Amino acid sequence: MIGPEIDRLIQLLAKLPGLGPRSARRVALHLIKRRDSLMAPLGAALAEAAAGIRTCSVCGNLDSADPCHICTDDRRDPSLLCVVEEVGDLWALERTGAFKGRYHVLGGTLSALEGVGPDDLAIPGLLERAARPEVREVILALNATVGGQTTAHYISDRLAHCDVILTRLAHGVPVGGELDYLDDGTLTAALRARRNV
Amino acid sequence: MIGPEIDRLIQLLAKLPGLGPRSARRVALHLIKRRDSLMAPLGAALAEAAAGIRTCSVCGNLDSADPCHICTDDRRDPSLLCVVEEVGDLWALERTGAFKGRYHVLGGTLSALEGVGPDDLAIPGLLERAARPEVREVILALNATVGGQTTAHYISDRLAHCDVILTRLAHGVPVGGELDYLDDGTLTAALRARRNV
């Protein structure tokens, strides 16, 4: 007979991605043993985030402010617009510190099979933003998957008449990667896009 | 630039066992997308558990009541005392529904190497409980590890003069287990403890 509070906690933890019932119990015990150092702060952080985090109405980023801090940051270049599928991709690019423009989060990719059309994604908003005079370049930072590439094609078609430069991320050998372990497609792309040293 | 609320949430999630920075970000995104159905309830469950869960002063179980619901449940047999290392072991036994006595959680195992002596565990309390007239049997449900078995030996020495039956869990082939995949020790134990069919 496990108490109802602990039981409920375990059931909620088991809904997190990557956790099953067994690991949820392990996490619950770990938390109960660290009540003041981890459990209470995590509970507060979740409550705070649940109450405060919203989707930026301009770019689709998640932040406590709307428009988000990236959209309102004057030091960022408004002429560069980087299109990503999900907020996680935006986070990944922000971690590099290599991009100083603004973002546009689509919220997924086009999929005829799953009935996801342009209006289900943030594509209308993207077309509107890309047409603004300050935007000079749209970078399609979509995943190198079928869905990502289909979506990239669709967006480049729709932006063909716009006065913006359309770019995509380079394909090639990952930094630190070994040729022997690379798939043929990546190696072919890296060879085709070879550069002078 | 990830907002401070999300950043803090990710850092706390990364402290959970089995989660690293990457999976913590994935969990954070999963939670933010399920704000009302998962994030807010989990935050509330954590805060509630952090405020309400305590260690039972009788048996060492974790519950919102002290003594815990198992210790105060009249339908449970007070003559059976099951000794376990951790609360997780108590949960595992409770899930079976096969045990209807009371528990005693040691909080670990004896370890000369790590300086864990009998007084660092709940062993004094166990000796005191085992000496009570209503207790007839003490079941040592400790792990089949060096630490668990050392602790079992120590407890059985200390309880030798007491008027209680001392038992331990059976060793043998796990239900559903295949002989070919079993270690030699388990197979030897299962052979020695063979029973008439």
Coordinates of C-alpha atoms in Angstrom, one line a residue:
Chain A
M1 CA 0.0 0.0 0.0
I2 CA 1.8 3.1 -1.3
G3 CA 0.3 6.4 0.0
P4 CA -1.9 8.3 -2.5
E5 CA 0.5 11.3 -2.7
I6 CA 3.5 9.2 -3.7
D7 CA 1.3 7.1 -6.0
R8 CA 0.1 10.1 -7.8
L9 CA 3.6 11.5 -8.1
I10 CA 4.9 8.3 -9.6
Q11 CA 2.0 8.2 -12.1
L12 CA 2.7 11.7 -13.3
L13 CA 6.5 11.1 -13.5
A14 CA 5.9 8.0 -15.6
K15 CA 4.3 10.2 -18.2
L16 CA 7.6 12.0 -18.9
P17 CA 9.4 11.0 -22.1
G18 CA 12.0 8.3 -21.4
L19 CA 10.6 7.3 -18.0
G20 CA 8.6 4.2 -17.4
P21 CA 6.9 3.0 -14.2
R22 CA 10.2 1.6 -12.8
S23 CA 12.3 4.6 -13.5
A24 CA 9.4 6.9 -12.3
R25 CA 9.6 5.1 -8.9
R26 CA 13.3 5.5 -8.8
V27 CA 13.0 9.2 -9.6
A28 CA 10.3 9.6 -6.9
L29 CA 12.5 8.0 -4.2
H30 CA 15.4 10.2 -5.3
L31 CA 13.2 13.3 -5.0
I32 CA 11.7 12.3 -1.6
K33 CA 15.3 11.9 -0.3
R34 CA 16.2 15.3 -1.5
R35 CA 13.0 17.1 -0.4
D36 CA 14.5 20.5 0.3
S37 CA 17.3 20.6 -2.2
L38 CA 15.5 19.2 -5.2
M39 CA 11.8 18.2 -4.8
A40 CA 10.5 21.5 -3.5
P41 CA 12.5 23.7 -5.9
L42 CA 11.5 21.5 -8.8
G43 CA 7.8 21.7 -7.8
A44 CA 8.1 25.5 -7.6
A45 CA 10.0 25.8 -10.9
L46 CA 7.3 23.7 -12.6
A47 CA 4.5 25.8 -11.1
E48 CA 6.2 29.0 -12.1
A49 CA 6.9 27.8 -15.6
A50 CA 3.3 26.5 -16.0
A51 CA 2.0 29.9 -15.0
G52 CA 4.5 32.1 -16.7
I53 CA 5.7 30.5 -20.0
R54 CA 3.8 31.4 -23.1
T55 CA 4.3 31.1 -26.8
C56 CA 5.7 34.2 -28.5
S57 CA 3.1 35.6 -30.9
V58 CA 5.8 36.8 -33.3
C59 CA 8.2 33.9 -33.6
G60 CA 6.7 30.9 -31.7
N61 CA 9.5 30.8 -29.1
L62 CA 8.6 29.8 -25.5
D63 CA 9.3 32.6 -23.0
S64 CA 7.9 34.4 -20.0
A65 CA 7.4 37.5 -22.2
D66 CA 5.4 38.0 -25.4
P67 CA 7.0 39.0 -27.7
C68 CA 9.9 37.0 -26.4
H69 CA 13.3 38.3 -25.3
I70 CA 14.8 37.3 -28.7
C71 CA 12.2 39.2 -30.7
T72 CA 12.6 42.3 -28.5
D73 CA 16.4 42.3 -28.3
D74 CA 17.7 45.3 -30.2
R75 CA 21.2 43.8 -30.5
R76 CA 19.9 41.0 -32.7
D77 CA 19.9 41.5 -36.4
P78 CA 16.3 41.9 -37.7
S79 CA 17.5 41.3 -41.3
L80 CA 18.2 37.6 -40.6
L81 CA 15.3 35.2 -40.1
C82 CA 16.1 31.6 -39.1
V83 CA 13.2 29.1 -39.7
V84 CA 13.2 26.1 -37.4
E85 CA 10.7 23.2 -36.8
E86 CA 10.5 23.2 -33.1
V87 CA 11.6 25.3 -30.1
G88 CA 14.1 22.6 -29.3
D89 CA 15.9 23.4 -32.5
L90 CA 15.9 27.1 -31.6
W91 CA 17.5 26.2 -28.2
A92 CA 20.1 24.1 -30.1
L93 CA 21.0 27.1 -32.3
E94 CA 21.1 29.4 -29.3
R95 CA 23.5 27.2 -27.5
T96 CA 26.0 27.6 -30.3
G97 CA 25.9 31.4 -29.9
A98 CA 26.7 31.5 -33.6
F99 CA 23.4 33.1 -34.7
K100 CA 22.5 36.7 -33.9
G101 CA 19.3 37.1 -36.0
R102 CA 15.7 36.3 -35.2
Y103 CA 13.8 33.0 -35.4
H104 CA 10.6 31.7 -36.7
V105 CA 9.3 28.4 -35.2
L106 CA 7.0 26.4 -37.5
G107 CA 5.7 24.0 -34.9
G108 CA 6.3 20.9 -37.1
T109 CA 6.6 19.9 -40.7
L110 CA 4.2 19.5 -43.6
S111 CA 2.8 16.0 -43.8
A112 CA 0.1 14.9 -46.3
L113 CA -0.1 11.6 -44.5
E114 CA -0.9 13.2 -41.1
G115 CA -3.0 15.9 -42.7
V116 CA -0.6 18.8 -41.7
G117 CA -1.0 21.6 -44.2
P118 CA 0.6 25.1 -44.3
D119 CA -2.1 26.6 -42.2
D120 CA -1.5 24.1 -39.4
L121 CA 2.0 25.4 -39.1
A122 CA 3.3 29.0 -38.6
I123 CA 3.8 29.3 -42.4
P124 CA 1.4 32.2 -43.0
G125 CA 3.1 34.2 -40.3
L126 CA 6.5 33.4 -41.9
L127 CA 5.4 34.6 -45.3
E128 CA 4.2 37.8 -43.8
R129 CA 7.4 38.4 -41.8
A130 CA 9.6 37.5 -44.8
A131 CA 7.9 40.1 -46.9
R132 CA 8.8 42.9 -44.5
P133 CA 11.4 45.3 -45.9
E134 CA 13.9 44.8 -43.1
V135 CA 14.3 41.1 -43.7
R136 CA 17.1 40.3 -46.2
E137 CA 17.8 36.6 -45.6
V138 CA 15.7 33.6 -44.6
I139 CA 17.7 30.6 -43.3
L140 CA 15.9 27.3 -43.6
A141 CA 17.3 25.4 -40.6
L142 CA 15.0 22.5 -40.9
N143 CA 15.9 18.9 -40.2
A144 CA 17.4 16.8 -43.0
T145 CA 14.4 14.5 -42.9
V146 CA 11.7 13.9 -45.5
G147 CA 9.3 16.1 -43.6
G148 CA 11.8 18.8 -43.0
Q149 CA 12.9 18.9 -46.7
T150 CA 9.4 18.8 -48.0
T151 CA 8.6 21.8 -45.8
A152 CA 11.8 23.6 -47.0
H153 CA 10.8 23.1 -50.6
Y154 CA 7.3 24.4 -50.0
I155 CA 8.6 27.5 -48.2
S156 CA 11.2 28.3 -50.9
D157 CA 8.4 28.0 -53.5
R158 CA 6.2 30.4 -51.7
L159 CA 9.1 32.9 -51.1
A160 CA 10.4 32.7 -54.6
H161 CA 8.7 36.0 -55.6
C162 CA 10.0 37.7 -52.4
D163 CA 13.0 39.9 -52.4
V164 CA 14.9 37.8 -49.8
I165 CA 18.0 35.6 -50.0
L166 CA 17.0 32.0 -49.2
T167 CA 19.7 29.8 -47.6
R168 CA 19.8 26.4 -45.9
L169 CA 22.3 24.8 -43.4
A170 CA 25.3 23.1 -45.0
H171 CA 25.4 19.4 -45.3
G172 CA 28.7 17.7 -44.5
V173 CA 30.9 15.7 -42.2
P174 CA 30.0 16.5 -38.5
V175 CA 32.9 18.1 -36.7
G176 CA 34.7 15.3 -34.9
G177 CA 33.0 12.7 -37.1
E178 CA 34.8 9.8 -38.8
L179 CA 34.3 9.2 -42.5
D180 CA 34.1 5.5 -42.0
Y181 CA 31.0 5.8 -39.8
L182 CA 29.1 8.3 -42.0
D183 CA 26.2 7.3 -44.1
D184 CA 26.6 7.5 -47.9
G185 CA 24.2 10.4 -48.4
T186 CA 26.2 12.7 -46.0
L187 CA 29.5 11.7 -47.5
T188 CA 28.2 12.3 -51.0
A189 CA 26.9 15.8 -50.0
A190 CA 30.2 16.6 -48.3
L191 CA 32.1 15.6 -51.4
R192 CA 29.9 17.7 -53.7
A193 CA 30.1 20.7 -51.4
R194 CA 33.9 20.4 -51.0
R195 CA 35.8 23.7 -50.5
N196 CA 39.3 25.1 -51.2
V197 CA 41.6 24.8 -48.2
Chain B
M1 CA 19.1 32.9 -25.1
I2 CA 16.8 30.6 -23.2
G3 CA 14.6 32.3 -20.6
P4 CA 15.6 32.0 -17.0
E5 CA 12.5 30.1 -15.9
I6 CA 13.0 27.4 -18.6
D7 CA 16.8 27.4 -17.9
R8 CA 16.2 26.8 -14.2
L9 CA 13.7 24.1 -14.9
I10 CA 16.1 22.3 -17.2
Q11 CA 18.9 22.5 -14.7
L12 CA 16.7 20.9 -12.0
L13 CA 15.4 18.2 -14.3
A14 CA 19.0 17.3 -15.2
K15 CA 19.6 16.4 -11.6
L16 CA 17.1 13.5 -11.7
P17 CA 18.5 10.1 -12.0
G18 CA 18.8 8.8 -15.5
L19 CA 18.4 12.3 -17.1
G20 CA 21.2 14.3 -18.5
P21 CA 21.2 17.8 -20.0
R22 CA 19.8 16.6 -23.4
S23 CA 17.0 14.5 -22.0
A24 CA 16.2 17.2 -19.4
R25 CA 15.6 19.7 -22.3
R26 CA 13.4 17.1 -24.0
V27 CA 11.4 16.6 -20.8
A28 CA 11.1 20.4 -20.4
L29 CA 9.7 20.8 -23.9
H30 CA 7.4 17.9 -23.3
L31 CA 6.1 19.5 -20.1
I32 CA 5.7 23.0 -21.6
K33 CA 3.6 21.5 -24.4
R34 CA 1.4 19.8 -21.8
R35 CA 1.2 22.7 -19.4
D36 CA -2.3 22.0 -18.0
S37 CA -2.5 18.3 -18.4
L38 CA 1.0 17.4 -16.9
M39 CA 3.2 20.4 -16.0
A40 CA 0.9 22.1 -13.5
P41 CA -0.3 18.8 -11.9
L42 CA 3.3 17.5 -11.5
G43 CA 4.3 20.8 -9.9
A44 CA 1.4 20.6 -7.5
A45 CA 2.1 16.9 -6.8
L46 CA 5.8 17.6 -6.0
A47 CA 5.0 20.6 -3.8
E48 CA 2.3 18.5 -2.0
A49 CA 4.7 15.5 -1.5
A50 CA 7.5 17.8 -0.4
A51 CA 5.3 19.3 2.2
G52 CA 3.4 16.2 3.3
I53 CA 5.7 13.1 3.0
R54 CA 7.5 12.1 6.1
T55 CA 9.5 9.1 7.4
C56 CA 7.5 6.8 9.6
S57 CA 9.1 6.8 13.0
V58 CA 8.1 3.2 13.6
C59 CA 9.1 1.4 10.4
G60 CA 11.0 3.9 8.2
N61 CA 8.4 3.9 5.4
L62 CA 7.6 7.1 3.6
D63 CA 4.0 8.3 4.0
S64 CA 1.9 11.3 4.7
A65 CA 1.0 9.9 8.1
D66 CA 3.4 9.1 11.0
P67 CA 3.1 6.2 12.0
C68 CA 2.4 5.2 8.4
H69 CA -0.7 3.6 7.1
I70 CA 0.9 0.2 7.1
C71 CA 1.9 0.4 10.8
T72 CA -1.6 1.6 11.8
D73 CA -3.5 -0.9 9.6
D74 CA -5.3 -3.3 12.0
R75 CA -5.8 -5.8 9.2
R76 CA -2.1 -6.4 8.9
D77 CA -0.5 -9.2 10.9
P78 CA 1.7 -7.7 13.7
S79 CA 3.4 -11.0 14.3
L80 CA 5.3 -10.8 11.0
L81 CA 8.1 -8.3 10.6
C82 CA 9.7 -7.9 7.2
V83 CA 13.2 -6.2 7.1
V84 CA 14.1 -4.4 3.9
E85 CA 17.0 -2.2 3.0
E86 CA 15.2 0.7 1.3
V87 CA 11.6 2.0 0.9
G88 CA 11.9 1.0 -2.8
D89 CA 12.1 -2.7 -1.6
L90 CA 9.0 -2.2 0.6
W91 CA 7.2 -0.8 -2.5
A92 CA 8.3 -3.8 -4.5
L93 CA 6.9 -6.2 -1.9
E94 CA 3.7 -4.2 -1.5
R95 CA 3.1 -4.5 -5.3
T96 CA 3.1 -8.3 -5.0
G97 CA 0.3 -8.1 -2.5
A98 CA 1.8 -11.3 -1.0
F99 CA 2.8 -9.9 2.3
K100 CA 0.3 -8.9 5.0
G101 CA 2.6 -8.2 7.9
R102 CA 4.6 -5.1 8.9
Y103 CA 7.9 -3.7 7.7
H104 CA 11.1 -2.4 9.0
V105 CA 13.2 -0.2 6.6
L106 CA 17.0 -0.3 7.5
G107 CA 17.9 2.6 5.3
G108 CA 20.9 0.8 3.8
T109 CA 23.4 -1.9 4.6
L110 CA 26.4 -2.3 6.9
S111 CA 29.6 -1.3 5.2
A112 CA 33.0 -1.2 7.0
L113 CA 34.5 0.4 3.9
E114 CA 32.0 3.3 3.9
G115 CA 31.9 3.5 7.7
V116 CA 28.2 2.4 8.0
G117 CA 27.7 0.8 11.4
P118 CA 24.6 -0.6 13.0
D119 CA 23.7 2.7 14.6
D120 CA 23.8 4.4 11.2
L121 CA 21.0 2.1 10.1
A122 CA 17.6 1.4 11.8
I123 CA 19.0 -1.7 13.5
P124 CA 18.6 -0.6 17.2
G125 CA 14.9 0.0 16.4
L126 CA 14.6 -3.4 14.7
L127 CA 16.1 -5.2 17.8
E128 CA 13.7 -3.4 20.0
R129 CA 10.7 -4.2 17.8
A130 CA 11.7 -7.8 17.3
A131 CA 11.8 -8.3 21.1
R132 CA 8.2 -7.3 21.5
P133 CA 5.9 -10.2 22.5
E134 CA 3.6 -10.0 19.5
V135 CA 6.4 -10.5 17.0
R136 CA 6.8 -14.2 16.0
E137 CA 8.8 -14.1 12.8
V138 CA 11.4 -11.7 11.3
I139 CA 11.8 -12.1 7.5
L140 CA 15.1 -10.8 6.2
A141 CA 14.2 -9.5 2.7
L142 CA 17.6 -8.0 2.0
N143 CA 19.3 -7.9 -1.3
A144 CA 21.4 -10.9 -2.4
T145 CA 24.5 -8.7 -2.5
V146 CA 27.6 -8.6 -0.2
G147 CA 26.2 -5.6 1.7
G148 CA 22.7 -7.2 2.1
Q149 CA 24.1 -10.5 3.2
T150 CA 26.6 -9.0 5.7
T151 CA 23.7 -7.1 7.2
A152 CA 21.5 -10.2 7.3
H153 CA 24.3 -12.1 9.2
Y154 CA 24.7 -9.3 11.7
I155 CA 21.0 -9.1 12.4
S156 CA 20.6 -12.8 12.7
D157 CA 23.5 -12.8 15.2
R158 CA 21.9 -10.1 17.2
L159 CA 18.5 -11.8 17.2
A160 CA 19.8 -15.2 18.0
H161 CA 18.8 -15.0 21.7
C162 CA 15.4 -13.6 20.9
D163 CA 12.3 -15.8 20.8
V164 CA 11.5 -15.1 17.1
I165 CA 11.7 -17.3 14.0
L166 CA 14.3 -15.8 11.5
T167 CA 13.7 -16.4 7.8
R168 CA 15.0 -15.1 4.6
L169 CA 13.7 -15.0 1.0
A170 CA 14.2 -18.1 -1.1
H171 CA 16.9 -18.2 -3.7
G172 CA 16.1 -19.9 -7.0
V173 CA 15.2 -19.6 -10.6
P174 CA 13.2 -16.4 -11.3
V175 CA 9.6 -17.1 -12.5
G176 CA 9.8 -17.0 -16.3
G177 CA 13.6 -17.3 -16.2
E178 CA 15.6 -19.6 -18.5
L179 CA 18.3 -21.8 -17.0
D180 CA 20.7 -21.2 -19.7
Y181 CA 20.9 -17.5 -18.9
L182 CA 21.1 -17.9 -15.1
D183 CA 24.4 -17.3 -13.2
D184 CA 26.0 -20.3 -11.6
G185 CA 25.4 -19.2 -8.0
T186 CA 21.6 -18.9 -8.6
L187 CA 21.5 -22.3 -10.3
T188 CA 23.5 -23.9 -7.6
A189 CA 21.2 -22.4 -4.9
A190 CA 18.1 -23.6 -6.9
L191 CA 19.5 -27.1 -7.2
R192 CA 20.3 -27.3 -3.5
A193 CA 16.9 -26.0 -2.5
R194 CA 15.0 -28.4 -4.9
R195 CA 11.6 -29.5 -3.8
N196 CA 9.3 -32.4 -4.4
V197 CA 6.8 -32.0 -7.2

